[in-house]
Each structure stands twice: as structure tokens, then as C-alpha cells.
Coordinates of C-alpha atoms and ligand atoms in Angstrom, one line a residue:
M166 CA -19.9 11.5 8.2
V167 CA -21.7 8.2 9.1
Y168 CA -22.7 5.9 6.3
R169 CA -25.4 3.2 6.6
Q170 CA -26.7 1.2 3.7
A171 CA -30.3 -0.1 3.6
K172 CA -30.8 -3.7 4.6
W173 CA -34.0 -5.1 3.2
D174 CA -34.9 -8.7 3.5
E175 CA -35.8 -8.7 -0.1
P176 CA -37.2 -11.9 -1.6
L177 CA -36.5 -13.1 -5.1
I178 CA -38.9 -11.7 -7.7
Y179 CA -40.2 -15.3 -8.2
E180 CA -41.3 -15.3 -4.6
L181 CA -43.4 -12.1 -4.9
G182 CA -46.9 -11.5 -6.3
A183 CA -49.9 -13.8 -6.7
P184 CA -51.7 -15.4 -9.7
G185 CA -53.5 -12.9 -11.8
R186 CA -51.5 -9.8 -10.8
I187 CA -50.5 -7.7 -13.8
G188 CA -47.7 -5.1 -14.2
F189 CA -47.8 -4.4 -17.9
L190 CA -50.4 -4.6 -20.6
V191 CA -49.2 -5.5 -24.1
P192 CA -51.1 -3.3 -26.6
E193 CA -53.5 -4.9 -28.9
V194 CA -52.2 -5.2 -32.5
E195 CA -54.1 -2.8 -34.7
E196 CA -56.6 -4.4 -37.2
E197 CA -54.8 -2.8 -40.1
I198 CA -51.5 -4.4 -39.2
K199 CA -53.2 -7.7 -38.5
K200 CA -54.6 -7.6 -42.0
E201 CA -51.2 -6.8 -43.5
V202 CA -49.2 -9.4 -41.6
G203 CA -51.9 -12.1 -41.7
E204 CA -52.3 -14.8 -39.1
I205 CA -49.0 -15.9 -37.5
K206 CA -48.7 -19.7 -37.1
V207 CA -46.3 -20.8 -34.4
P208 CA -44.9 -24.2 -35.4
D209 CA -46.0 -27.0 -33.0
K210 CA -42.5 -28.1 -32.3
V211 CA -41.6 -24.8 -30.7
K212 CA -44.9 -24.5 -28.7
R213 CA -44.7 -25.1 -25.0
S214 CA -46.9 -27.5 -23.2
E215 CA -47.3 -25.2 -20.3
P216 CA -46.8 -21.5 -20.0
P217 CA -43.4 -20.4 -18.5
A218 CA -43.4 -19.9 -14.7
L219 CA -43.0 -16.2 -14.8
P220 CA -43.6 -14.0 -11.8
E221 CA -47.1 -12.4 -11.7
I222 CA -46.7 -9.1 -10.0
S223 CA -48.3 -5.7 -10.1
E224 CA -46.4 -2.6 -11.3
F225 CA -45.8 -1.2 -7.8
E226 CA -44.4 -4.5 -6.6
V227 CA -41.9 -4.4 -9.4
V228 CA -41.0 -0.8 -8.6
R229 CA -40.6 -1.4 -4.9
H230 CA -38.6 -4.6 -5.5
F231 CA -36.0 -2.9 -7.7
V232 CA -35.9 0.3 -5.6
N233 CA -35.2 -1.8 -2.5
L234 CA -32.5 -3.8 -4.3
S235 CA -30.9 -0.5 -5.6
Q236 CA -30.8 0.8 -2.0
M237 CA -28.6 -2.2 -1.1
A238 CA -26.3 -1.5 -4.0
Y239 CA -23.8 1.2 -4.8
G240 CA -23.1 2.9 -8.1
V241 CA -21.7 6.1 -9.7
D242 CA -25.0 7.8 -9.0
N243 CA -24.3 7.3 -5.2
G244 CA -20.7 8.3 -5.0
P245 CA -17.1 7.8 -6.3
V246 CA -16.3 4.5 -7.9
P247 CA -12.6 4.8 -8.5
L248 CA -12.2 1.3 -10.0
G249 CA -8.9 1.5 -11.9
S250 CA -8.9 0.2 -15.5
C251 CA -12.7 -0.3 -15.3
T252 CA -13.3 3.5 -15.5
M253 CA -16.6 4.3 -13.8
K254 CA -17.3 7.9 -14.7
Y255 CA -20.5 9.7 -14.2
N256 CA -23.0 8.8 -17.0
P257 CA -24.5 12.1 -18.3
K258 CA -28.3 11.9 -18.2
I259 CA -28.7 13.8 -21.5
A260 CA -27.1 10.8 -23.2
F261 CA -29.5 8.5 -21.4
E262 CA -32.4 10.5 -22.8
I263 CA -31.1 10.3 -26.4
A264 CA -30.4 6.6 -26.2
N265 CA -33.7 5.8 -24.6
D266 CA -35.9 8.0 -26.9
L267 CA -38.8 5.9 -28.1
R268 CA -37.8 6.9 -31.7
V269 CA -34.7 4.8 -31.1
T270 CA -35.8 2.0 -28.8
Y271 CA -38.8 1.2 -31.0
L272 CA -36.7 0.7 -34.1
H273 CA -36.3 -2.8 -35.5
P274 CA -32.9 -3.9 -36.9
L275 CA -34.6 -5.3 -40.0
Q276 CA -36.2 -2.0 -40.9
D277 CA -35.5 -0.7 -44.4
E278 CA -32.4 1.6 -44.5
R279 CA -34.5 4.4 -45.9
T280 CA -36.5 4.5 -42.7
V281 CA -33.6 4.7 -40.3
Q282 CA -31.5 7.4 -41.9
G283 CA -31.2 9.4 -38.7
L284 CA -29.8 6.5 -36.7
L285 CA -27.4 5.6 -39.6
E286 CA -26.2 9.2 -39.7
A287 CA -25.4 9.2 -36.0
L288 CA -23.5 5.9 -36.3
Y289 CA -21.7 7.1 -39.4
H290 CA -20.4 10.1 -37.5
L291 CA -19.5 8.0 -34.5
Q292 CA -17.3 5.7 -36.8
K293 CA -15.5 8.8 -38.1
W294 CA -15.0 10.5 -34.8
L295 CA -13.7 7.3 -33.1
A296 CA -11.2 6.7 -36.0
N297 CA -10.1 10.3 -35.7
I298 CA -9.6 10.0 -31.9
V299 CA -7.3 7.0 -32.2
G300 CA -5.7 8.3 -35.4
M301 CA -6.9 5.5 -37.7
D302 CA -8.7 5.2 -41.0
A303 CA -11.7 2.8 -40.6
C304 CA -14.0 1.6 -37.9
T305 CA -16.6 -1.1 -37.2
L306 CA -19.1 -0.6 -34.4
N307 CA -19.9 -4.3 -34.4
P308 CA -18.2 -5.7 -31.2
A309 CA -20.2 -5.7 -28.0
A310 CA -17.5 -5.0 -25.4
G311 CA -13.8 -4.4 -24.9
A312 CA -12.8 -8.1 -24.7
H313 CA -15.0 -8.8 -27.7
G314 CA -13.2 -6.0 -29.6
E315 CA -9.9 -7.6 -28.7
L316 CA -11.1 -11.0 -30.0
T317 CA -12.2 -9.3 -33.2
G318 CA -8.9 -7.6 -33.5
V319 CA -7.0 -10.8 -33.0
L320 CA -9.2 -12.5 -35.6
V321 CA -8.3 -9.6 -38.0
I322 CA -4.6 -10.2 -37.3
R323 CA -5.2 -13.9 -38.0
K324 CA -7.0 -13.2 -41.3
Y325 CA -4.2 -10.8 -42.3
H326 CA -1.6 -13.5 -42.0
E327 CA -3.9 -16.2 -43.5
L328 CA -4.5 -14.1 -46.6
K329 CA -0.8 -13.5 -46.9
G330 CA -0.2 -17.3 -46.7
Q331 CA 1.9 -17.1 -43.6
L332 CA -0.3 -18.3 -40.9
D333 CA 1.6 -21.5 -40.5
K334 CA 4.6 -19.7 -39.2
K335 CA 2.8 -16.7 -37.5
T336 CA 1.8 -18.5 -34.3
E337 CA 2.6 -16.1 -31.4
I338 CA 1.3 -12.9 -29.9
I339 CA 3.4 -11.0 -27.4
I340 CA 1.8 -9.4 -24.4
P341 CA 3.4 -7.5 -21.5
D342 CA 2.9 -8.7 -18.0
S343 CA 1.0 -5.6 -17.0
A344 CA -1.8 -6.3 -19.5
H345 CA -5.4 -6.7 -18.7
G346 CA -6.3 -10.4 -18.4
T347 CA -8.6 -10.3 -21.4
N348 CA -5.5 -9.7 -23.7
P349 CA -4.0 -13.2 -23.3
A350 CA -7.5 -14.7 -23.3
S351 CA -8.3 -13.0 -26.6
S352 CA -5.0 -14.1 -28.1
S353 CA -5.6 -17.7 -27.0
M354 CA -9.2 -17.7 -28.3
G355 CA -7.9 -16.4 -31.6
G356 CA -5.7 -19.5 -31.8
F357 CA -2.3 -17.9 -30.9
R358 CA 0.3 -18.8 -28.3
T359 CA 0.7 -16.0 -25.9
I360 CA 4.3 -14.9 -25.0
T361 CA 4.4 -12.8 -21.9
I362 CA 7.2 -10.3 -21.5
R363 CA 8.1 -8.5 -18.3
S364 CA 8.0 -4.8 -17.4
D365 CA 11.2 -3.0 -16.3
A366 CA 11.6 -1.2 -13.0
D367 CA 10.0 2.0 -14.4
G368 CA 7.0 0.2 -15.7
N369 CA 8.0 0.3 -19.4
V370 CA 8.2 -2.8 -21.6
D371 CA 11.6 -4.4 -20.9
M372 CA 13.3 -3.9 -24.3
E373 CA 15.7 -6.8 -23.8
A374 CA 12.8 -9.2 -23.1
L375 CA 10.9 -7.8 -26.1
K376 CA 13.8 -8.3 -28.5
A377 CA 14.3 -11.8 -27.2
A378 CA 10.7 -12.6 -27.7
V379 CA 10.2 -11.2 -31.2
S380 CA 10.9 -13.6 -34.1
E381 CA 9.5 -14.6 -37.5
K382 CA 6.8 -16.5 -35.5
T383 CA 5.4 -13.2 -34.1
A384 CA 2.0 -12.5 -35.5
G385 CA 1.3 -9.5 -33.3
L386 CA 1.7 -7.5 -30.1
M387 CA -1.0 -6.4 -27.8
L388 CA -0.2 -3.3 -25.7
T389 CA -2.0 -0.9 -23.4
N390 CA -0.6 2.6 -23.5
P391 CA -0.8 4.2 -21.0
S392 CA -0.4 0.8 -19.3
T393 CA -2.6 -0.4 -16.5
L394 CA 0.0 1.2 -14.2
G395 CA -1.1 4.5 -15.7
L396 CA 2.3 5.0 -17.2
F397 CA 3.0 6.1 -20.8
E398 CA 5.2 3.6 -22.7
E399 CA 8.2 5.8 -23.5
R400 CA 9.7 3.7 -26.3
I401 CA 6.5 2.9 -28.2
L402 CA 7.9 4.1 -31.6
E403 CA 10.9 1.8 -31.2
I404 CA 8.7 -1.1 -30.2
A405 CA 6.4 -0.5 -33.3
E406 CA 9.5 -0.6 -35.6
I407 CA 10.8 -3.8 -34.1
L408 CA 7.4 -5.5 -34.6
H409 CA 6.7 -4.2 -38.1
E410 CA 10.1 -5.5 -39.2
V411 CA 8.9 -9.0 -38.8
D412 CA 5.4 -8.2 -40.4
A413 CA 3.6 -8.4 -37.0
L414 CA 0.6 -6.1 -36.3
L415 CA 0.4 -3.9 -33.3
Y416 CA -2.9 -4.1 -31.4
Y417 CA -3.8 -1.3 -29.0
D418 CA -5.9 -2.0 -26.0
G419 CA -7.9 1.2 -25.9
A420 CA -10.4 0.3 -23.3
N421 CA -9.4 3.4 -21.5
L422 CA -8.5 6.5 -23.5
N423 CA -9.0 8.9 -20.6
G424 CA -5.3 9.5 -20.1
I425 CA -4.4 10.6 -23.7
M426 CA -7.5 11.5 -25.6
G427 CA -6.9 14.6 -27.7
Y428 CA -3.2 14.6 -26.9
A429 CA -1.8 11.4 -28.4
R430 CA -3.2 8.9 -30.9
P431 CA -2.4 5.2 -31.1
G432 CA -2.4 5.4 -34.9
D433 CA 0.5 7.9 -34.7
M434 CA 2.4 5.6 -32.3
G435 CA 2.5 2.8 -34.9
F436 CA -0.5 0.8 -33.8
D437 CA -2.5 -0.9 -36.6
I438 CA -5.7 -2.0 -34.7
A439 CA -7.4 -0.5 -31.6
H440 CA -10.5 -1.2 -29.7
I441 CA -12.4 1.5 -27.8
N442 CA -14.7 0.9 -24.8
I443 CA -17.6 3.3 -25.2
H444 CA -18.6 2.2 -21.6
K445 CA -15.3 3.4 -20.2
T446 CA -14.2 6.5 -22.0
F447 CA -17.4 7.8 -23.6
G448 CA -19.7 7.8 -20.6
S449 CA -22.2 4.9 -21.2
P450 CA -22.9 2.9 -18.1
H451 CA -21.4 -0.6 -17.5
G452 CA -24.8 -1.7 -16.3
G453 CA -24.4 -5.0 -14.4
G454 CA -22.1 -6.7 -17.0
G455 CA -23.6 -5.3 -20.1
P456 CA -24.5 -4.1 -22.6
G457 CA -21.3 -2.3 -23.6
A458 CA -19.8 -1.5 -26.9
G459 CA -16.2 -2.1 -28.1
P460 CA -15.8 -0.8 -31.6
I461 CA -12.5 -1.4 -33.3
C462 CA -10.6 0.9 -35.7
I463 CA -7.7 0.0 -38.0
K464 CA -5.0 1.9 -39.8
E465 CA -5.2 1.2 -43.5
R466 CA -2.5 -0.9 -45.1
D467 CA -2.2 -3.3 -48.0
V468 CA -2.9 -7.0 -47.4
L469 CA -2.9 -8.3 -50.9
P470 CA -1.8 -5.4 -53.1
E471 CA -2.2 -7.4 -56.4
K472 CA -5.9 -7.9 -55.6
G473 CA -6.3 -4.5 -54.0
V474 CA -7.3 -6.1 -50.6
K475 CA -6.7 -3.7 -47.7
L476 CA -6.9 -4.2 -44.0
S477 CA -10.3 -2.4 -43.8
D478 CA -11.7 -5.2 -46.0
L479 CA -11.2 -7.6 -43.2
L480 CA -13.4 -5.8 -40.7
P481 CA -16.6 -7.5 -39.5
G482 CA -20.1 -6.2 -39.4
F483 CA -22.3 -3.8 -41.2
I484 CA -20.3 -0.6 -41.7
V485 CA -22.3 2.6 -42.3
K486 CA -21.4 4.4 -45.5
Y487 CA -22.6 7.6 -47.1
D488 CA -23.5 7.9 -50.7
E489 CA -22.6 11.5 -51.8
K490 CA -24.7 11.2 -55.0
T491 CA -28.0 10.3 -53.3
G492 CA -27.2 11.9 -49.9
K493 CA -28.3 8.7 -48.2
Y494 CA -26.6 6.5 -45.6
Y495 CA -26.5 2.8 -46.2
L496 CA -25.0 -0.4 -44.8
K497 CA -22.0 -2.1 -46.3
Y498 CA -22.2 -5.9 -45.7
P499 CA -19.2 -8.0 -44.9
G500 CA -17.3 -8.8 -48.2
P501 CA -15.3 -11.9 -49.2
Y502 CA -12.3 -10.9 -47.1
S503 CA -14.1 -9.9 -44.0
I504 CA -13.9 -12.0 -40.9
G505 CA -17.7 -12.0 -41.0
M506 CA -20.0 -10.8 -38.3
V507 CA -19.1 -10.8 -34.6
K508 CA -22.5 -9.5 -33.4
A509 CA -26.0 -9.4 -35.0
F510 CA -26.8 -6.2 -36.9
F511 CA -25.1 -3.0 -35.8
G512 CA -23.8 -4.0 -32.5
N513 CA -25.2 -2.5 -29.3
V514 CA -26.9 0.6 -30.6
G515 CA -27.9 2.0 -27.1
P516 CA -24.4 2.4 -25.8
L517 CA -23.2 3.6 -29.2
L518 CA -25.7 6.4 -29.2
W519 CA -24.7 7.2 -25.7
G520 CA -21.1 7.6 -26.9
F521 CA -22.3 9.7 -29.9
T522 CA -24.1 12.1 -27.5
Y523 CA -21.0 12.2 -25.2
I524 CA -18.7 13.2 -28.0
L525 CA -21.1 15.5 -29.7
G526 CA -21.8 17.3 -26.4
L527 CA -18.2 17.8 -25.4
G528 CA -16.6 18.5 -28.8
S529 CA -12.9 18.0 -29.5
Q530 CA -11.9 20.7 -27.0
G531 CA -14.1 19.1 -24.4
L532 CA -12.6 15.7 -24.9
K533 CA -9.1 17.2 -24.3
E534 CA -10.4 18.8 -21.1
V535 CA -11.7 15.3 -20.0
T536 CA -8.1 14.0 -20.4
E537 CA -6.6 17.0 -18.5
Q538 CA -9.0 16.7 -15.6
C539 CA -8.6 13.0 -15.4
V540 CA -4.8 13.2 -15.4
I541 CA -4.8 16.1 -12.8
N542 CA -7.1 14.0 -10.5
T543 CA -4.9 11.0 -10.7
N544 CA -1.8 12.9 -9.9
Y545 CA -3.5 15.0 -7.2
F546 CA -4.6 11.8 -5.5
T547 CA -1.1 10.3 -5.9
K548 CA 0.6 13.3 -4.4
L549 CA -1.8 13.3 -1.4
L550 CA -1.4 9.6 -0.6
K551 CA 2.3 9.1 -1.4
G552 CA 4.5 8.7 1.7
T553 CA 1.6 7.5 3.9
K554 CA 2.8 4.8 6.3
G555 CA 1.4 1.4 5.1
Y556 CA 1.2 2.2 1.4
D557 CA 3.9 2.0 -1.3
L558 CA 4.0 3.3 -4.9
P559 CA 6.0 0.8 -7.0
Y560 CA 7.2 1.3 -10.6
G561 CA 8.7 4.7 -11.2
P562 CA 7.3 6.5 -8.1
E563 CA 8.6 9.8 -9.5
R564 CA 6.9 9.4 -12.9
F565 CA 3.6 11.2 -13.7
R566 CA 0.6 9.0 -13.9
K567 CA -2.0 9.3 -16.7
H568 CA -5.5 8.0 -16.1
E569 CA -4.8 5.8 -13.1
V570 CA -2.3 4.9 -10.4
V571 CA -1.5 1.6 -8.7
F572 CA -0.5 1.8 -5.0
S573 CA 0.4 -1.3 -2.9
A574 CA -0.7 -2.2 0.6
E575 CA 2.2 -4.6 0.9
P576 CA 4.0 -2.7 3.7
M577 CA 0.8 -2.8 5.8
A578 CA 0.1 -6.5 4.9
H579 CA 3.7 -7.4 5.8
E580 CA 3.9 -5.5 9.0
V581 CA 0.5 -5.9 10.6
G582 CA -1.4 -8.4 8.3
V583 CA -3.9 -5.8 7.0
T584 CA -4.3 -6.4 3.3
A585 CA -5.5 -4.6 0.2
E586 CA -8.8 -6.4 0.6
D587 CA -9.2 -5.1 4.2
V588 CA -8.5 -1.5 2.9
A589 CA -11.2 -2.0 0.2
K590 CA -13.7 -3.1 2.9
G591 CA -12.8 -0.1 5.0
L592 CA -13.6 2.1 2.1
L593 CA -17.0 0.5 1.5
D594 CA -17.8 1.0 5.1
A595 CA -17.3 4.7 4.8
G596 CA -19.6 5.0 1.8
F597 CA -17.0 4.9 -1.0
Y598 CA -16.5 2.3 -3.5
A599 CA -13.2 0.3 -3.4
P600 CA -10.5 0.6 -5.9
T601 CA -9.7 -2.3 -8.2
I602 CA -7.7 -4.7 -6.0
Y603 CA -5.1 -7.4 -6.8
F604 CA -4.7 -6.2 -10.4
P605 CA -2.4 -5.7 -12.2
L606 CA -0.8 -9.0 -11.0
I607 CA 2.7 -7.5 -11.1
V608 CA 1.9 -5.3 -8.1
H609 CA 1.5 -7.2 -4.7
E610 CA -1.5 -6.1 -2.7
A611 CA -2.5 -3.8 -5.5
L612 CA -4.9 -0.8 -5.0
M613 CA -5.6 0.5 -8.5
V614 CA -7.2 3.9 -8.3
E615 CA -8.9 5.9 -11.1
F616 CA -11.0 8.9 -10.3
T617 CA -11.7 9.8 -13.9
D618 CA -12.5 13.4 -14.9
T619 CA -15.9 13.5 -13.1
E620 CA -14.8 13.3 -9.5
T621 CA -14.5 16.4 -7.4
K622 CA -11.5 17.7 -5.5
E623 CA -13.4 17.4 -2.2
N624 CA -14.2 13.7 -2.9
I625 CA -10.6 12.9 -3.7
E626 CA -9.5 14.5 -0.5
R627 CA -12.2 12.6 1.5
Y628 CA -11.1 9.4 -0.1
V629 CA -7.4 10.0 0.8
A630 CA -8.4 10.9 4.4
R631 CA -10.2 7.6 4.7
M632 CA -7.3 5.7 3.3
K633 CA -5.0 7.4 5.8
E634 CA -7.5 6.7 8.6
I635 CA -7.6 3.0 7.6
A636 CA -3.8 2.8 7.8
E637 CA -3.8 4.4 11.3
I638 CA -6.4 1.9 12.6
A639 CA -4.5 -1.0 11.0
Y640 CA -1.3 -0.1 12.9
K641 CA -3.2 0.6 16.2
D642 CA -5.5 -2.4 16.2
P643 CA -4.9 -4.8 13.2
K644 CA -7.9 -7.0 14.2
E645 CA -10.4 -4.2 13.6
P646 CA -10.2 -4.0 9.8
K647 CA -10.9 -7.8 9.6
K648 CA -14.5 -7.0 10.8
W649 CA -15.2 -4.6 8.0
P650 CA -17.6 -3.9 6.4
V651 CA -20.3 -3.4 9.0
N652 CA -22.3 -0.5 7.5
T653 CA -23.2 -2.2 4.2
A654 CA -26.2 -4.3 3.3
K655 CA -24.1 -7.4 3.3
G656 CA -21.1 -8.1 5.6
R657 CA -17.9 -9.6 4.4
I658 CA -18.4 -12.1 1.7
D659 CA -16.5 -15.4 1.7
T660 CA -14.6 -14.7 -1.5
V661 CA -13.2 -18.2 -1.8
R662 CA -16.6 -19.8 -1.5
A663 CA -18.1 -17.1 -3.8
S664 CA -15.6 -17.8 -6.6
H665 CA -16.3 -21.6 -6.5
P666 CA -17.7 -22.5 -9.9
K667 CA -20.6 -24.2 -8.2
F668 CA -21.8 -20.9 -6.8
V669 CA -21.2 -18.6 -9.7
T670 CA -22.5 -20.4 -12.7
P671 CA -26.0 -19.6 -14.0
T672 CA -26.7 -23.3 -13.9
W673 CA -26.5 -23.1 -10.2
R674 CA -29.0 -20.3 -10.0
V675 CA -31.4 -22.3 -12.2
H676 CA -30.8 -25.2 -9.9
V677 CA -31.8 -23.2 -6.9
L678 CA -34.9 -21.8 -8.5
R679 CA -35.9 -25.3 -9.6
E680 CA -35.4 -26.6 -6.1
K681 CA -37.7 -23.9 -4.8
G682 CA -40.3 -25.1 -7.3
L683 CA -40.0 -21.8 -9.1
L684 CA -39.0 -23.1 -12.5
R685 CA -41.4 -26.0 -13.0
A686 CA -41.8 -25.2 -16.6
L687 CA -38.1 -25.3 -17.3
K688 CA -37.6 -28.8 -18.6
Ligands
LIG48 C1 -12.0 -3.2 -19.2 C2 -10.8 -3.5 -19.9 C3 -10.8 -4.5 -21.0 C4 -12.0 -5.3 -21.3 O1 -13.2 -4.6 -21.6 P1 -14.6 -5.2 -21.3 O2 -15.6 -4.2 -22.0 O3 -14.8 -5.3 -19.9 O4 -14.7 -6.5 -22.0 C5 -9.6 -4.7 -21.7 N1 -8.5 -4.0 -21.4 C6 -8.4 -3.1 -20.4 C7 -7.2 -2.3 -20.1 C8 -9.6 -2.8 -19.6 O5 -9.5 -1.9 -18.6

């Protein structure tokens, strides 16, 4: 099959249109509402001297612009995106319809609770279901993404030690070297020193390294299980015991629950806090960097028994409660022991409703089937690719993988100079998305593959066939892969230049727009 991506010479939206063209009409405010609200006076100091330089374009220009751009992009609605750890599964359209229903999108966060009972009921159930899925007792939907959930969890750990008057000595958080980069970042942002411990040859936490790292200074441990290598941590119960002995809390990075959902629960493994990525496990789209949702759940435990303070009292955000007497849902505001708010109002309601629909639609049996299919897909892929010249499978090659698997292109890179990046470009060229590459850092030339539950057997086979073909080409003519991709809208990007801060910061984009005279009003 030949793949060709569209190549439009598409201008910036600021370069399109002409003065006076209109794409959307804001409805007139009804007289009745005007009377009720009265005249709104905008304070002089917030008024602009000139209107903002917004593009003036007609509806069809907007539509064509974005359709053209979408034809130069690739997403889960085009084909497989087996980005390990990031989990790009198909986003069911029924959930889109629910989350985008006008009865939802037209709600205002300051509306009276009595007028949003339906929404609160959905969020209330979601809190319960999520807590149940991870085997915990309470949940806040406040955080906006996985990394945000981690930071929230770390701040809860901090508050826990602070309330117990032991924050002075609890200064360290232990994190295995296979962890997602956001873990050490969250620990540092939360004010802790990160202690990294190595993994053993089978991909488990190295117990000697763990024991050497744990001390009275240990405030917590952040662990992903199954790890980013897709391997289940076999000694998790022992690990939990070691940590709890020094009054450290166990944090579960539950960005990805596809490998265990319905079969194992972090709460039963000894974890105290967990975040969940709705946009990874529960089918809401990642959507160009956001919005996502990263609720956190906690296992109840005493913090200050003499005052009756429990770990759930530390959670941030409005938490939805149900009053049995009145039969109404209401919001519990952060109390005196809460870390406060980490996001305005209820968090990102759209993705949360998407997750609600996903769980409601599948039911508990369906969620188990998601896990089964996901694990079968990973191991089917592993079995088909294993042994192919050019690729290697480090860390317990005989072990079963859960939601993902990390191969290495090191043999190919070493023997003929064709790298994981070249393999990725070769996949793009054939109309697939690339796996996650060069992560986790403990695997050289890493190719981290996750098909999720939604990919078909045929697509997995086609993917493997292409990976084998790439290896064959690499050994026959190692110069060829360096030219890839040629069939995509853009050729190979200079990744070094592209990662230079000058080229990636929003300030730079503003700078360019201003140079083009497109942001005159932006003073
Ligand atoms: C994606 C991911 C995160 C971070 O989640 P975001 O929503 O991208 O902030 C954390 N840990 C793991 C293992 C992940 O895969």
C-alpha cells in the first residue's frame, strides 16, 4: 500500500481573510436579560486603545484552513498511534457527543448547584468508579493532567508530613530509573530531593538499591506498576512494607491503567495515592497538548488522629458529595487541612464526562476486556517481532508484557548506523505513527510500543511487517533510511534546531507574528 500525505502550502490564519469578513455572529443579548443584568461598565484601565488584531475570515475559510491542516497531520482517526506510555487509543464518538452536548458546554461554573444536578451526579459517580478501579477510598477530579495529578499527590505527601510535624526530616522522594520524566519533576516542584534507584536485569526495582536509599528522610516513593517497560513489579508488597515502616507514602503513577484494570488495584498493592489519566486509559483525546484530566485518589488513613484529620481532608478542589436526606448533590469546598485548589472549579469537565461515558458504556466487565485485549495485543506484537535481526528486547525478554513493550534498535544502530529515529521515520513514511522513541532512558535506542485495546490484529501484523522491512533495508542500504520520511507533508525535521528554546517558546511565535506586522495591537 502506498501512502501519501497531503502537502498544502497553508498560510497562517492571520494571513488569510480580509477586513469585514465574518465567520460567526454573536447572538444579541435578550432584552429581558439586559434588564436583569443592567449595564456592564468595563473599567477604563482594562479597556484597549485599539481592537486586537484578530483574523477576519469567513466561515468557509476557517473550515478549509483547518481541514487542510488536518490533512497534513496524523491522528488516531487516521491509523495506529502506538505511542508507548502516552496511550493513544481510539476515542469513542458517543463520548464526544455527551461531552459536547449543548446542555453541558453552555453551563457556567458559577451556576447554582441546584441547576447542575445532572452534571454533579455524573461527576459523583465518576469519583466513586475511579476510586473503586484503583482500590482507594476518596477521589478529587481537580487536577488537569497526569503531571498535574502527580504534583497534587506530592503536595498531599508534603502536607501529610507537615501536619505530622516531620517535614524537616522528610526531604526525599525515591523514584526508579524507569519512571516517566514527570515523576522527578513533580517531586522537585513539590520541594523534595529526588533519589533515583536502578532497575535490576529483569526490569524490577533493584531491592538492594531500594533498601540502601530508604531512610528516616524518605517522604515517599513514586512508582509506575506495570512499569514503563510494561513489566509488573513482582515485589510490590515487600516494597510497600519497607516504605511504610519509615512512615513514607507510596505514590502510584496510574497514567496508564490499561495493563491491569479490573485485575489488580494499586490500593491493594499498598499504594496510598494514585493519579489516573482520563486521556490515556478512559478514552478522551489528548488533543494537541490538552485539555486532559488527571484525578487523584487516596487510600484513607489517619493523619492527626487526635483531631480526627484523615488523608482525604488534604485533597484539593471541590469534591462532589451526595446528601441522602435531600437527595441532592453538592460541592464540598476545601477545608482547613486541604492543600487548597489546584485548578479552578471542577477541573476539566469535558474530558471527565468523556471518561464517565467510557466507563458507563463498558461497565466493569468491559473494562476487564479492555485490559485483556490490550495485554494480548502487546504480547502478540512482541512475539511477532522478537528475534528479528536489528532489534533487541532488553529486560526480562521471556517475561510477559502488560500494556506496552520496549524494544531496542541498538543492534541496528551499532552494526549499520540506522537508529531508532530512522525506524520511526520509516514507519511514518508507510502511513503509521511511530512508537515513542528514546524513552525510557534506561533502554538505548528505545522503541516503546503500545497498541492499546483498540488496534486490530491486521494492523499489528502490518506494523510488524513494516518494521521487518525497515530492518532489511537498513542492512542492505544503510543510507536509504536517512532520507525518510518522503511521503509525509514535511520531510525530516532538524530535531536539534527544533528543540532549541528559541524556536519552541511561545514568545518566539509572538515575535514572528509581530515581525510580520500581525500582532500590532499586542503591546
Ligand atoms: C503520560 C504519563 C504521565 C504524565 O501525564 P500527562 O497527562 O501527560 O501530564 C506520567 N506518567 C506516565 C507513566 C505517563 O505515561
